[in-house]
Short mmCIF file of C-alpha atoms in Angstrom, two decimals:
data_model
loop_
_atom_site.label_atom_id
_atom_site.label_comp_id
_atom_site.label_asym_id
_atom_site.label_seq_id
_atom_site.Cartn_x
_atom_site.Cartn_y
_atom_site.Cartn_z
CA MET A 1 -53.89 240.27 103.30
CA ALA A 2 -51.43 243.17 103.23
CA LYS A 3 -51.91 245.76 100.54
CA PRO A 4 -49.09 246.00 98.01
CA VAL A 5 -46.69 248.88 98.56
CA PRO A 6 -47.32 251.63 95.97
CA ARG A 7 -44.56 251.75 93.38
CA TYR A 8 -43.69 255.35 94.17
CA HIS A 9 -43.12 254.38 97.83
CA ALA A 10 -40.52 251.83 96.72
CA ILE A 11 -38.79 254.39 94.51
CA ALA A 12 -38.76 256.92 97.34
CA ASP A 13 -37.35 254.27 99.68
CA ASP A 14 -34.53 253.50 97.23
CA LEU A 15 -33.63 257.17 96.72
CA ARG A 16 -33.82 257.82 100.46
CA LEU A 17 -31.39 254.97 101.11
CA GLN A 18 -28.97 256.44 98.56
CA ILE A 19 -29.15 259.79 100.36
CA GLU A 20 -28.60 258.18 103.77
CA LYS A 21 -25.56 256.25 102.49
CA GLY A 22 -24.08 259.34 100.85
CA GLN A 23 -24.42 257.93 97.35
CA LEU A 24 -26.46 261.04 96.64
CA ALA A 25 -24.57 263.84 98.39
CA PRO A 26 -25.97 267.10 99.83
CA GLY A 27 -26.42 269.59 97.01
CA GLN A 28 -26.21 266.93 94.33
CA LYS A 29 -28.73 267.06 91.50
CA LEU A 30 -30.86 263.96 91.01
CA PRO A 31 -31.25 262.38 87.59
CA SER A 32 -33.99 264.00 85.54
CA GLU A 33 -37.57 262.75 85.73
CA GLU A 34 -37.12 261.21 82.29
CA GLU A 35 -33.98 259.36 83.41
CA LEU A 36 -35.74 258.13 86.56
CA THR A 37 -38.71 256.83 84.55
CA THR A 38 -36.26 254.74 82.54
CA THR A 39 -34.28 253.57 85.58
CA TYR A 40 -37.36 252.42 87.48
CA ASP A 41 -39.51 251.56 84.44
CA VAL A 42 -42.47 253.63 85.65
CA SER A 43 -44.52 256.59 84.46
CA ARG A 44 -43.41 260.17 84.97
CA ASN A 45 -46.33 260.71 87.35
CA THR A 46 -45.05 257.86 89.56
CA VAL A 47 -41.61 259.48 89.64
CA ARG A 48 -43.14 262.83 90.58
CA LEU A 49 -45.05 261.22 93.44
CA ALA A 50 -41.81 259.67 94.73
CA LEU A 51 -39.92 262.96 94.51
CA GLY A 52 -42.81 264.79 96.17
CA ARG A 53 -42.72 262.31 99.04
CA LEU A 54 -39.01 262.98 99.64
CA THR A 55 -39.53 266.74 99.31
CA ASP A 56 -42.25 266.58 101.97
CA GLU A 57 -39.81 264.70 104.21
CA GLY A 58 -37.28 267.51 103.80
CA LEU A 59 -34.72 265.38 101.95
CA LEU A 60 -35.04 267.08 98.56
CA VAL A 61 -35.52 270.60 97.30
CA SER A 62 -36.78 271.46 93.86
CA ALA A 63 -35.80 274.39 91.65
CA GLN A 64 -38.16 275.49 88.90
CA GLY A 65 -36.77 274.37 85.57
CA ARG A 66 -33.63 272.89 87.16
CA GLY A 67 -34.86 269.68 88.76
CA SER A 68 -34.51 268.18 92.24
CA PHE A 69 -31.49 268.36 94.51
CA VAL A 70 -30.47 266.64 97.73
CA ARG A 71 -31.03 269.12 100.50
CA GLU A 72 -27.93 270.82 101.88
CA ARG A 73 -27.01 270.08 105.49
CA TYR A 74 -26.22 272.91 107.84
CA GLU A 75 -23.78 272.73 110.71
CA PRO A 76 -26.04 273.26 113.71
CA ALA A 77 -25.58 276.31 115.89
CA VAL A 78 -25.77 275.21 119.53
CA TRP A 79 -27.25 277.75 121.92
CA ASN A 80 -27.13 277.44 125.69
CA TRP A 81 -30.03 279.71 126.58
CA THR A 82 -29.25 279.23 130.27
CA THR A 83 -26.35 281.67 129.98
CA MET A 84 -27.23 283.53 126.79
CA GLU A 85 -27.77 287.19 127.68
CA SER A 86 -26.84 286.59 131.31
CA ARG A 87 -25.70 289.73 133.11
CA SER A 88 -22.61 287.98 134.50
CA VAL A 89 -21.45 287.10 130.99
CA HIS A 90 -22.10 290.66 129.84
CA GLU A 91 -20.13 292.06 132.75
CA ALA A 92 -17.27 289.62 132.23
CA ASN A 93 -17.05 290.54 128.55
CA HIS A 94 -15.46 293.97 128.79
CA THR A 95 -15.30 294.24 125.00
CA ALA A 96 -19.10 294.55 125.18
CA GLY A 97 -19.62 292.65 121.94
CA ASP A 98 -22.92 291.10 120.93
CA GLN A 99 -23.10 287.73 122.69
CA TRP A 100 -24.61 286.00 119.67
CA ALA A 101 -21.87 287.24 117.35
CA SER A 102 -19.17 286.49 119.92
CA GLN A 103 -20.33 282.89 120.27
CA ILE A 104 -20.44 282.38 116.51
CA ALA A 105 -16.95 283.83 116.09
CA ALA A 106 -15.61 281.72 118.98
CA ASN A 107 -16.76 278.62 117.09
CA GLY A 108 -14.74 279.62 114.05
CA HIS A 109 -17.54 281.08 111.93
CA GLU A 110 -18.30 284.51 110.55
CA PRO A 111 -21.32 286.29 112.07
CA ARG A 112 -23.20 289.13 110.42
CA GLN A 113 -26.51 290.88 111.08
CA GLU A 114 -28.82 292.94 108.92
CA ILE A 115 -30.67 295.36 111.18
CA ARG A 116 -33.75 297.46 110.62
CA VAL A 117 -35.18 299.77 113.29
CA SER A 118 -38.69 301.21 113.28
CA ILE A 119 -41.23 302.75 115.65
CA ARG A 120 -44.67 301.18 115.39
CA ARG A 121 -47.54 299.54 117.20
CA PRO A 122 -46.57 296.01 118.25
CA PRO A 123 -48.63 292.87 117.60
CA GLU A 124 -51.35 292.51 120.22
CA GLU A 125 -49.70 289.57 121.98
CA VAL A 126 -46.43 291.53 122.29
CA ALA A 127 -48.25 294.60 123.61
CA LEU A 128 -49.96 292.51 126.26
CA GLN A 129 -46.64 290.89 127.21
CA LEU A 130 -45.16 294.37 127.65
CA GLN A 131 -48.27 295.44 129.61
CA LEU A 132 -49.07 298.11 127.00
CA ASP A 133 -52.34 299.20 125.46
CA PRO A 134 -52.43 297.50 122.01
CA ALA A 135 -54.51 300.34 120.56
CA THR A 136 -52.21 303.22 121.47
CA ALA A 137 -48.77 302.01 122.53
CA LEU A 138 -45.67 302.51 120.42
CA THR A 139 -42.62 300.28 120.48
CA VAL A 140 -39.14 300.52 119.08
CA VAL A 141 -38.62 297.39 117.01
CA ARG A 142 -35.17 296.07 116.12
CA GLU A 143 -35.53 293.46 113.38
CA ARG A 144 -32.45 291.40 112.65
CA ILE A 145 -31.56 288.72 110.13
CA ARG A 146 -28.61 286.83 111.57
CA TYR A 147 -26.13 285.21 109.18
CA VAL A 148 -23.51 282.54 109.79
CA ASP A 149 -20.88 282.27 107.05
CA HIS A 150 -23.17 284.27 104.73
CA GLU A 151 -26.13 281.91 105.25
CA PRO A 152 -29.29 283.24 106.95
CA TYR A 153 -29.60 281.34 110.22
CA ALA A 154 -32.20 283.14 112.34
CA LEU A 155 -34.53 286.09 112.77
CA ALA A 156 -34.38 288.09 116.00
CA ASP A 157 -36.96 290.82 116.54
CA SER A 158 -36.84 292.85 119.76
CA TYR A 159 -39.65 295.12 120.97
CA PHE A 160 -39.07 297.88 123.52
CA PRO A 161 -41.59 300.39 124.94
CA GLU A 162 -40.74 303.52 122.97
CA GLU A 163 -40.75 305.84 125.97
CA LEU A 164 -38.15 303.69 127.75
CA VAL A 165 -35.52 303.59 124.99
CA ARG A 166 -36.07 306.98 123.33
CA ASN A 167 -32.71 308.64 122.53
CA THR A 168 -30.71 305.49 123.40
CA PRO A 169 -28.36 303.57 121.07
CA LEU A 170 -31.17 301.06 120.54
CA MET A 171 -32.68 303.57 118.08
CA LEU A 172 -29.68 303.16 115.75
CA PRO A 173 -30.02 300.73 112.79
CA GLU A 174 -26.67 299.09 113.50
CA ASP A 175 -24.98 296.69 115.90
CA VAL A 176 -24.99 298.34 119.31
CA SER A 177 -23.48 297.09 122.54
CA ALA A 178 -22.29 298.29 125.92
CA PRO A 179 -20.67 296.74 129.01
CA GLY A 180 -23.42 294.93 130.88
CA GLY A 181 -25.80 295.29 127.94
CA VAL A 182 -27.33 298.30 126.20
CA LEU A 183 -30.47 298.32 128.34
CA ALA A 184 -28.41 298.21 131.52
CA SER A 185 -26.25 301.10 130.29
CA ALA A 186 -29.45 303.14 130.05
CA GLY A 187 -30.39 302.22 133.63
CA LEU A 188 -32.88 299.55 132.55
CA ILE A 189 -31.65 296.39 134.24
CA GLN A 190 -33.29 293.07 133.45
CA VAL A 191 -33.18 290.82 136.49
CA ARG A 192 -35.45 288.02 135.23
CA TYR A 193 -36.41 286.40 131.94
CA SER A 194 -39.55 284.49 131.05
CA ASP A 195 -39.12 282.16 128.07
CA GLU A 196 -41.64 280.47 125.81
CA ILE A 197 -40.83 278.14 122.91
CA THR A 198 -43.26 277.04 120.21
CA VAL A 199 -42.65 274.92 117.13
CA ARG A 200 -44.56 275.48 113.91
CA MET A 201 -44.23 275.82 110.17
CA PRO A 202 -42.88 279.19 109.00
CA THR A 203 -44.91 281.99 107.54
CA ARG A 204 -44.31 282.98 103.94
CA ASP A 205 -42.38 286.06 105.07
CA GLU A 206 -40.15 283.98 107.36
CA SER A 207 -39.50 281.46 104.58
CA GLU A 208 -38.47 284.23 102.20
CA ARG A 209 -36.25 286.07 104.68
CA LEU A 210 -34.51 282.87 105.77
CA VAL A 211 -34.52 281.28 102.28
CA LEU A 212 -36.04 278.11 103.75
CA PRO A 213 -36.51 274.94 101.70
CA ALA A 214 -39.91 273.27 101.82
CA ALA A 215 -40.84 271.25 104.92
CA THR A 216 -38.63 273.24 107.31
CA PRO A 217 -40.27 273.80 110.71
CA VAL A 218 -39.11 276.63 112.92
CA ALA A 219 -38.78 277.01 116.67
CA VAL A 220 -39.97 280.39 117.93
CA HIS A 221 -38.29 281.49 121.15
CA ARG A 222 -39.97 284.41 122.91
CA ARG A 223 -38.09 285.95 125.81
CA THR A 224 -39.53 288.70 128.00
CA GLY A 225 -37.15 290.61 130.27
CA TYR A 226 -38.33 292.17 133.55
CA ASP A 227 -36.81 294.66 135.97
CA LYS A 228 -36.66 294.21 139.76
CA ASP A 229 -40.21 295.57 140.13
CA GLY A 230 -41.65 293.09 137.64
CA LYS A 231 -42.01 295.65 134.85
CA PRO A 232 -41.41 294.20 131.36
CA LEU A 233 -38.64 295.99 129.47
CA ARG A 234 -38.33 293.98 126.28
CA VAL A 235 -39.77 291.13 124.27
CA MET A 236 -37.39 289.36 121.91
CA ILE A 237 -38.77 286.88 119.39
CA THR A 238 -36.18 284.63 117.77
CA THR A 239 -37.15 282.40 114.86
CA LEU A 240 -34.83 279.40 114.49
CA PRO A 241 -35.04 277.03 111.48
CA GLY A 242 -35.16 273.47 112.75
CA ASP A 243 -32.49 272.21 110.35
CA ARG A 244 -29.68 274.40 111.72
CA HIS A 245 -30.13 274.92 115.46
CA VAL A 246 -29.85 273.07 118.77
CA ILE A 247 -31.31 274.78 121.86
CA ARG A 248 -29.78 273.70 125.15
CA TYR A 249 -30.82 274.44 128.71
CA ASP A 250 -29.13 273.51 131.98
CA VAL A 251 -31.75 273.04 134.70
CA SER A 252 -31.00 272.70 138.39
CA THR A 253 -32.82 269.95 140.28
CA ASP A 254 -33.00 272.09 143.43
#
């Protein structure tokens, strides 16, 4: 004999259907808990369980003292990582603009980056990827929060061996670019990338910097660039909230 469906499941199902049909629009505030208890003729605790279920599913966000709201929907940024940062694209773009910003602008949106530069010891896994001694090596770190139309869309942190980029524009806490790429302009040419993508829940720091609602997973894209001799020149770690990004690759079958 099937167990009866808990009442809060049925309430969550009804509210979910209203969201899917657009009867409750993105950003719209839901009726108060008191109003929902009257509508569904249940206790406040039952209503809270239903709202919690939808929050865990990523359909609602709650604001302390303000109630629950239908989660906003972001227009996804589509990235073709097959060509992103390719040398041929850099060389073809004689304006030397940042490829990320150029792609955002080409799609009719406003890009902006907040940039912080520091010199410090990298995390151990980054040091090992750069073939550096984790105990002694120093890296130049460029930390960026990338905005699209004033909304934080991604984090992009790049690590460079300090001795390689000392006295280059990469030390400046601002947007920097050059024909063929800033590294190439300093004689450091990346001829190969190695990519790794993981998916996980964000850290508290990532959630705060990206202003992430609850139940938002992130994809973490780590790209290591190598020169012709196989020496690693840079590790870039990009953190992409799952509700606003599509990652695309074109793969040859040869």
